[in-house]
PDB file of C-alpha atoms in Angstrom:
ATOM      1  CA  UNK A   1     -11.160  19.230  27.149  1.00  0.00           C
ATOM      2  CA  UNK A   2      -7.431  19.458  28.503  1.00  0.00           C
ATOM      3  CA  UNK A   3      -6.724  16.324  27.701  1.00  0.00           C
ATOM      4  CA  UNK A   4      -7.479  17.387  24.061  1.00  0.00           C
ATOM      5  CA  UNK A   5      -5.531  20.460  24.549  1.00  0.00           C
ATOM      6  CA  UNK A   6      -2.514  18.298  25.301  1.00  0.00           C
ATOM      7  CA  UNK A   7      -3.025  15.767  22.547  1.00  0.00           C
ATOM      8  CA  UNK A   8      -3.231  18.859  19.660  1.00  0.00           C
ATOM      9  CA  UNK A   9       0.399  20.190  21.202  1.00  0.00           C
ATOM     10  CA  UNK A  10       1.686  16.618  21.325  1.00  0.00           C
ATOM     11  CA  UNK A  11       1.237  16.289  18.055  1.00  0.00           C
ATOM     12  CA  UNK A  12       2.298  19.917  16.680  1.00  0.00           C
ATOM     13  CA  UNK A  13       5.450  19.495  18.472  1.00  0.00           C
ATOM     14  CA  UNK A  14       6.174  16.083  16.820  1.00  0.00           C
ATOM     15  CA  UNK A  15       9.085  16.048  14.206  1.00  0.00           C
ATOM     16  CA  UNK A  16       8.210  15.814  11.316  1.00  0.00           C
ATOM     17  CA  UNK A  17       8.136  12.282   9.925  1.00  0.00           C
ATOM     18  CA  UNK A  18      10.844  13.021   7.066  1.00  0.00           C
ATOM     19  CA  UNK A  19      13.398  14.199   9.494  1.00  0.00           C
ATOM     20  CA  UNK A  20      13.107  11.405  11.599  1.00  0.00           C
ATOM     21  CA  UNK A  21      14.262   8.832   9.031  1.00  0.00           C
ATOM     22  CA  UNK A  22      17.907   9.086   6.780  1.00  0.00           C
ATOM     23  CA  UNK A  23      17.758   8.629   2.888  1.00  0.00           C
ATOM     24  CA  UNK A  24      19.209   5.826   3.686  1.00  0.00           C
ATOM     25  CA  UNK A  25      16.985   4.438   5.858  1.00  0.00           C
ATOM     26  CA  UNK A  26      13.778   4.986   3.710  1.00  0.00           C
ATOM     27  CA  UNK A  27      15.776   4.101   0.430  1.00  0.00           C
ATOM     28  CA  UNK A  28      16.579   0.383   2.341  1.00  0.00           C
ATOM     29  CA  UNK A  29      12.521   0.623   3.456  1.00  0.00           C
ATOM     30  CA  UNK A  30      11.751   1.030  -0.108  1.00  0.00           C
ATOM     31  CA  UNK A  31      14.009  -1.705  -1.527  1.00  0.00           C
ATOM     32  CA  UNK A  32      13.037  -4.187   0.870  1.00  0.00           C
ATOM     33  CA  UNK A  33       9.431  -3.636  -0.329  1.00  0.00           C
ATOM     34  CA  UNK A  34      10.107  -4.036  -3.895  1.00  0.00           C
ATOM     35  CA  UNK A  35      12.100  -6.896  -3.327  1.00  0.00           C
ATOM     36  CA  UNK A  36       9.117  -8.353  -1.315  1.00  0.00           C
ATOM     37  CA  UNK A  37       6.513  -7.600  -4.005  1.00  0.00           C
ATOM     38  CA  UNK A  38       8.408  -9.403  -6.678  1.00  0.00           C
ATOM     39  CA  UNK A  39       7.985 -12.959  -4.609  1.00  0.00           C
ATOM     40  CA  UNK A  40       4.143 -12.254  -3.943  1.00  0.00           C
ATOM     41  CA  UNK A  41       1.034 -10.624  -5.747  1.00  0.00           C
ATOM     42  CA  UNK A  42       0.392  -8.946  -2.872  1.00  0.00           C
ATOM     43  CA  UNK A  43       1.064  -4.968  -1.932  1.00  0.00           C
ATOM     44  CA  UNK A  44       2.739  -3.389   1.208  1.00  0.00           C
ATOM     45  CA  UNK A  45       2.208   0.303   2.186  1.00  0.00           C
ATOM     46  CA  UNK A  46       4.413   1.724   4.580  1.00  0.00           C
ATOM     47  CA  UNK A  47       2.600   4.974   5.831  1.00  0.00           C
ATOM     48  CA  UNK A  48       4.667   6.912   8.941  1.00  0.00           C
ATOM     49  CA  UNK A  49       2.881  10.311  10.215  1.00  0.00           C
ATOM     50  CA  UNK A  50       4.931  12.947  12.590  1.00  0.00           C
ATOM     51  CA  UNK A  51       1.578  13.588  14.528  1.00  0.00           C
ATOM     52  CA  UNK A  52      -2.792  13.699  13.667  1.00  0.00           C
ATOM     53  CA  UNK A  53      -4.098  16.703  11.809  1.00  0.00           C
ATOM     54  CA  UNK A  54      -5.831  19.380  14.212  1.00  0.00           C
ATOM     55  CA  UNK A  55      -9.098  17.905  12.534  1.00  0.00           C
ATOM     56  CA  UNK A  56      -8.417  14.187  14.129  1.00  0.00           C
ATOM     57  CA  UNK A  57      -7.136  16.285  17.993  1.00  0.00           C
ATOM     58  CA  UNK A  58      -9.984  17.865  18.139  1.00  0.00           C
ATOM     59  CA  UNK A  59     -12.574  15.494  18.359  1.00  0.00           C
ATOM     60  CA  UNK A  60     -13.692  13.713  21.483  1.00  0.00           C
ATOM     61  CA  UNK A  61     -12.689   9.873  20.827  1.00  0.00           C
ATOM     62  CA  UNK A  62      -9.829   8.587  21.906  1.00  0.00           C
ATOM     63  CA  UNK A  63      -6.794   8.515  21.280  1.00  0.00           C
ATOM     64  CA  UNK A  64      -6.287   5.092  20.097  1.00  0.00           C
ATOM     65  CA  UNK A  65      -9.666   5.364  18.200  1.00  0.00           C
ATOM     66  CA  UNK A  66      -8.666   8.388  16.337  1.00  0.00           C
ATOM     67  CA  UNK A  67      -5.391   6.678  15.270  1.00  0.00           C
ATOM     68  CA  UNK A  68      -7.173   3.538  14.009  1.00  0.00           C
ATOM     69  CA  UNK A  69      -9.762   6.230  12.064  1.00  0.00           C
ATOM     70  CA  UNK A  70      -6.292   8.138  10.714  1.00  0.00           C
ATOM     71  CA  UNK A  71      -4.635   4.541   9.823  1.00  0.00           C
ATOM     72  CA  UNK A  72      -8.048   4.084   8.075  1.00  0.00           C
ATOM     73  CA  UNK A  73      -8.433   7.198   6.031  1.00  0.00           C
ATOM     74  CA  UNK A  74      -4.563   6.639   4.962  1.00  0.00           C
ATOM     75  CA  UNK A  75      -5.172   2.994   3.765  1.00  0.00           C
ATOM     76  CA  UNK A  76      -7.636   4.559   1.302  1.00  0.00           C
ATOM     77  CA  UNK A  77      -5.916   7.873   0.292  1.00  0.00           C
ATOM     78  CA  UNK A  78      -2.748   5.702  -0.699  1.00  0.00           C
ATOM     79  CA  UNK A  79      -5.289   3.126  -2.447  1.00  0.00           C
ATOM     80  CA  UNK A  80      -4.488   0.096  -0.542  1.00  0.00           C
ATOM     81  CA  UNK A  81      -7.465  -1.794  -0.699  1.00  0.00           C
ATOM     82  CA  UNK A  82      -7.584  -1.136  -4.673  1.00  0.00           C
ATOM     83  CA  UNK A  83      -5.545  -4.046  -5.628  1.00  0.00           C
ATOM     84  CA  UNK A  84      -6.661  -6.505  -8.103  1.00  0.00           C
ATOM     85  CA  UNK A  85      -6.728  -9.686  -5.196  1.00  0.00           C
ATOM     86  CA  UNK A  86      -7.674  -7.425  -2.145  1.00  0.00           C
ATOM     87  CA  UNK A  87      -4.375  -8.126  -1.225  1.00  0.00           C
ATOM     88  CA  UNK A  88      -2.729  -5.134  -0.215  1.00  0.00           C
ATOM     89  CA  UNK A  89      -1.441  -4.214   3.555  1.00  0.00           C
ATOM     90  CA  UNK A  90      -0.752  -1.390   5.546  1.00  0.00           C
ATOM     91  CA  UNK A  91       1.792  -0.504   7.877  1.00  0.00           C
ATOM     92  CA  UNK A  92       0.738   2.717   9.683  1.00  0.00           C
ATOM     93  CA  UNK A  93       2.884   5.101  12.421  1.00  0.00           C
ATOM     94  CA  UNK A  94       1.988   7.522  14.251  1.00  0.00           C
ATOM     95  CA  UNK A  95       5.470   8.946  15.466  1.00  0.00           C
ATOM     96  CA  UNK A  96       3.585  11.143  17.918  1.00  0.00           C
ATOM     97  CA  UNK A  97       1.844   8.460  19.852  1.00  0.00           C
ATOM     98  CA  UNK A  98       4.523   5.833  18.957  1.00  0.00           C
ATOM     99  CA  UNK A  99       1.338   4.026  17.734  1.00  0.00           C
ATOM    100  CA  UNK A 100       1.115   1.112  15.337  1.00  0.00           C
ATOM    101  CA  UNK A 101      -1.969   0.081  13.423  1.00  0.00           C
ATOM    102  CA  UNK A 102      -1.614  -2.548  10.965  1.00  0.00           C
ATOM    103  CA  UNK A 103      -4.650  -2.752   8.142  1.00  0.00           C
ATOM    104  CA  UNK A 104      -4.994  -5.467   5.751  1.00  0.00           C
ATOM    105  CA  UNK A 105      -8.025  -5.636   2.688  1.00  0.00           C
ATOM    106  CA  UNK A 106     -10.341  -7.745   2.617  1.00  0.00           C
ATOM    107  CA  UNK A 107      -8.612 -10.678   0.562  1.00  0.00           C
ATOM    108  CA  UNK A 108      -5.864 -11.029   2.961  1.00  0.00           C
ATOM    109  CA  UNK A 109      -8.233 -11.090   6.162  1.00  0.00           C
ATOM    110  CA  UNK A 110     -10.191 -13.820   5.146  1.00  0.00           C
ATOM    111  CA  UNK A 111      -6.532 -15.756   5.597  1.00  0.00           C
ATOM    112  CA  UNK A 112      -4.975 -14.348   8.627  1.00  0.00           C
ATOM    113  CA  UNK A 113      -6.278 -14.038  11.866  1.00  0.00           C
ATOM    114  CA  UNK A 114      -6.481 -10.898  13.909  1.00  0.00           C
ATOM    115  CA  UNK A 115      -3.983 -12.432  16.020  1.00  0.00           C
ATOM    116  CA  UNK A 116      -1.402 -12.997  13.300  1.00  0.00           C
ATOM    117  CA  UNK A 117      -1.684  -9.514  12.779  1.00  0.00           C
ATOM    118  CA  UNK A 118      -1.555  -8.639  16.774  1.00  0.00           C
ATOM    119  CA  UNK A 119       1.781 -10.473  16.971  1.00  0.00           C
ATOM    120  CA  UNK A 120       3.546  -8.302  14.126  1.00  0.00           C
ATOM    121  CA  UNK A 121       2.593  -5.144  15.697  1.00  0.00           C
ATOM    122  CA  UNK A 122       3.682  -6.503  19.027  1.00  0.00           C
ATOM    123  CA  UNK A 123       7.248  -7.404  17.690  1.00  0.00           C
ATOM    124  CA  UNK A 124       7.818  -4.082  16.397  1.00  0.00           C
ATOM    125  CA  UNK A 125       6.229  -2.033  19.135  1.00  0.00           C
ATOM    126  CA  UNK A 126       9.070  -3.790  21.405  1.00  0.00           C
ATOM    127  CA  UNK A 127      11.829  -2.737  18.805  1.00  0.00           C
ATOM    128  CA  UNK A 128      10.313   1.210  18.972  1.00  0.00           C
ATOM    129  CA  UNK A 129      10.505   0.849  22.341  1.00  0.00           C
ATOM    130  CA  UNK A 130      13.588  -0.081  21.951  1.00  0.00           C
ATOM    131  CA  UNK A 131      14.501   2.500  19.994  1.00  0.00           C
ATOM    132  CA  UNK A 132      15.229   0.444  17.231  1.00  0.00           C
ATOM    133  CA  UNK A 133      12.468   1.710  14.407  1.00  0.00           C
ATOM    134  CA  UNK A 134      14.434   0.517  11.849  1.00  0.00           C
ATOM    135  CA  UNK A 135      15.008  -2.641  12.450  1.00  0.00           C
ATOM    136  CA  UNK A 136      11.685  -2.782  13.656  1.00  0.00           C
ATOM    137  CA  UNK A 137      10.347  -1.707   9.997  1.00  0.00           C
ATOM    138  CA  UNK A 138      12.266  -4.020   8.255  1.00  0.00           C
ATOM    139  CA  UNK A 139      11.304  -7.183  10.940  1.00  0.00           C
ATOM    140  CA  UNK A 140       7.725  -6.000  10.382  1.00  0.00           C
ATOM    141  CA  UNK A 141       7.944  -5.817   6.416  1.00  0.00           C
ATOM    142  CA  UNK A 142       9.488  -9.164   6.434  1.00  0.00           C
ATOM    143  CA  UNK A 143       7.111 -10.609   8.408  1.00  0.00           C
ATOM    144  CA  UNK A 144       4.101  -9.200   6.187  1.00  0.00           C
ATOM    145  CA  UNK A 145       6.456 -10.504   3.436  1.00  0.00           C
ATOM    146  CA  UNK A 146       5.974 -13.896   4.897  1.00  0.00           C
ATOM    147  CA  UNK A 147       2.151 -13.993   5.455  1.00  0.00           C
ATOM    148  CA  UNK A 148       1.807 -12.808   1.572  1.00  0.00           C
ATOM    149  CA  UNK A 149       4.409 -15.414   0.082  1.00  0.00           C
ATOM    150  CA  UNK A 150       2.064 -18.082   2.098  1.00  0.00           C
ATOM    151  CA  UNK A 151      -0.851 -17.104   0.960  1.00  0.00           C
ATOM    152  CA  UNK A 152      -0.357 -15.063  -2.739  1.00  0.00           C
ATOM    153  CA  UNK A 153       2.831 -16.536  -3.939  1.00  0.00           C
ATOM    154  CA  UNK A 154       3.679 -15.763  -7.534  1.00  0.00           C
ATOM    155  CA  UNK A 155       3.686 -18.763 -10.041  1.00  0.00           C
ATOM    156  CA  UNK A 156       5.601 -19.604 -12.870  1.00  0.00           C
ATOM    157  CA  UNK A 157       4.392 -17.703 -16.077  1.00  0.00           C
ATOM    158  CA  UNK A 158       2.054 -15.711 -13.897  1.00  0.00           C
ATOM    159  CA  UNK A 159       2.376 -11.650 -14.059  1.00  0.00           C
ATOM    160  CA  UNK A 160       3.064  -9.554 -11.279  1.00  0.00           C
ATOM    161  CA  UNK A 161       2.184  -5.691 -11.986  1.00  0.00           C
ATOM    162  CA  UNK A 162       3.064  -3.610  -9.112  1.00  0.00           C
ATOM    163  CA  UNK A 163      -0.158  -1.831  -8.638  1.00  0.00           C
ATOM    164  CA  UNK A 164       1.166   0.580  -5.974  1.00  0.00           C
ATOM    165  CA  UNK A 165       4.274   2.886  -4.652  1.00  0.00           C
ATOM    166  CA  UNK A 166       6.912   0.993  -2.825  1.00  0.00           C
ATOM    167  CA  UNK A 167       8.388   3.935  -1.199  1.00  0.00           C
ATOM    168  CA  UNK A 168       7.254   4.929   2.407  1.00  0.00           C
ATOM    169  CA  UNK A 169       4.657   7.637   2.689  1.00  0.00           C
ATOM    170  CA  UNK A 170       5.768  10.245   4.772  1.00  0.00           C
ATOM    171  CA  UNK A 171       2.932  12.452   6.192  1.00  0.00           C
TER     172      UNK A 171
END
């Protein structure tokens, strides 16, 4: 129970996600995206939280299960896995926790393995570590960039409708 306790003010005294990143900063998050989406058919969600709602702190799992279960709940609010190919991925944060979950549909998991996946988080974990969340971000978004252009490159002639907000989604 005061382990819970501690969790809900952890996360009530987290900044607020908006105030941790410049205009700047999220404009060049943005950009990057859109530039991304234009090579690929694929979608990228960015999706940065200041801390879990009291309904999420509450509960008895754990930590790390209650921030996969948030990441999970976002990737559907923001519609990720409605893309026409099942191609649409998630970047998740968790500014609180300084947690990372990474969520990919269905269409792109039949083509990358789990530890694909495990290495991106990884790389930017290190750079929040670090300190370094931007550049983190934008190694991360590249490197999603990368497994989409392998795998749902756009072709010659073929359209490209971006099905989904390229700005970051700040909870």
């Amino acid at each position: 129970m005061l382990s819970r306790i501690q969790r809900v003010f952890k996360h009530r005294w987290a900044n607020e996600a908006h105030r941790t990143f410049s205009d700047a900063c999220l404009l060049k998050l943005q950009t990057l995206i859109a530039n991304s989406e234009s090579l690929h058919s694929g979608e990228i969600r960015l999706c940065i939280e200041a801390g879990l709602p009291n309904s999420y702190l509450l509960r008895a799992d754990t930590t790390p299960a209650l921030l996969r279960q948030r990441a999970l709940a976002q990737f559907g609010r923001l519609r990720v896995w409605d893309t026409e190919h099942n191609n649409g991925v998630m970047i998740y944060l968790c500014l609180a926790e300084r947690s990372i979950e990474l969520i990919a549909d269905r269409g792109v998991n039949r083509l990358v393995s789990a530890r694909q996946w495990d290495s991106v988080v990884e790389r930017l974990s290190t750079a929040l570590s670090r300190g370094d969340l931007e550049g983190g971000l934008v190694q991360a978004i590249a490197e999603v960039d990368e497994v989409l252009q392998q795998h749902f490159a756009v072709r010659a002639g073929q359209t490209n409708p971006n099905e989904l907000s390229d700005a970051p989604a700040l909870i």
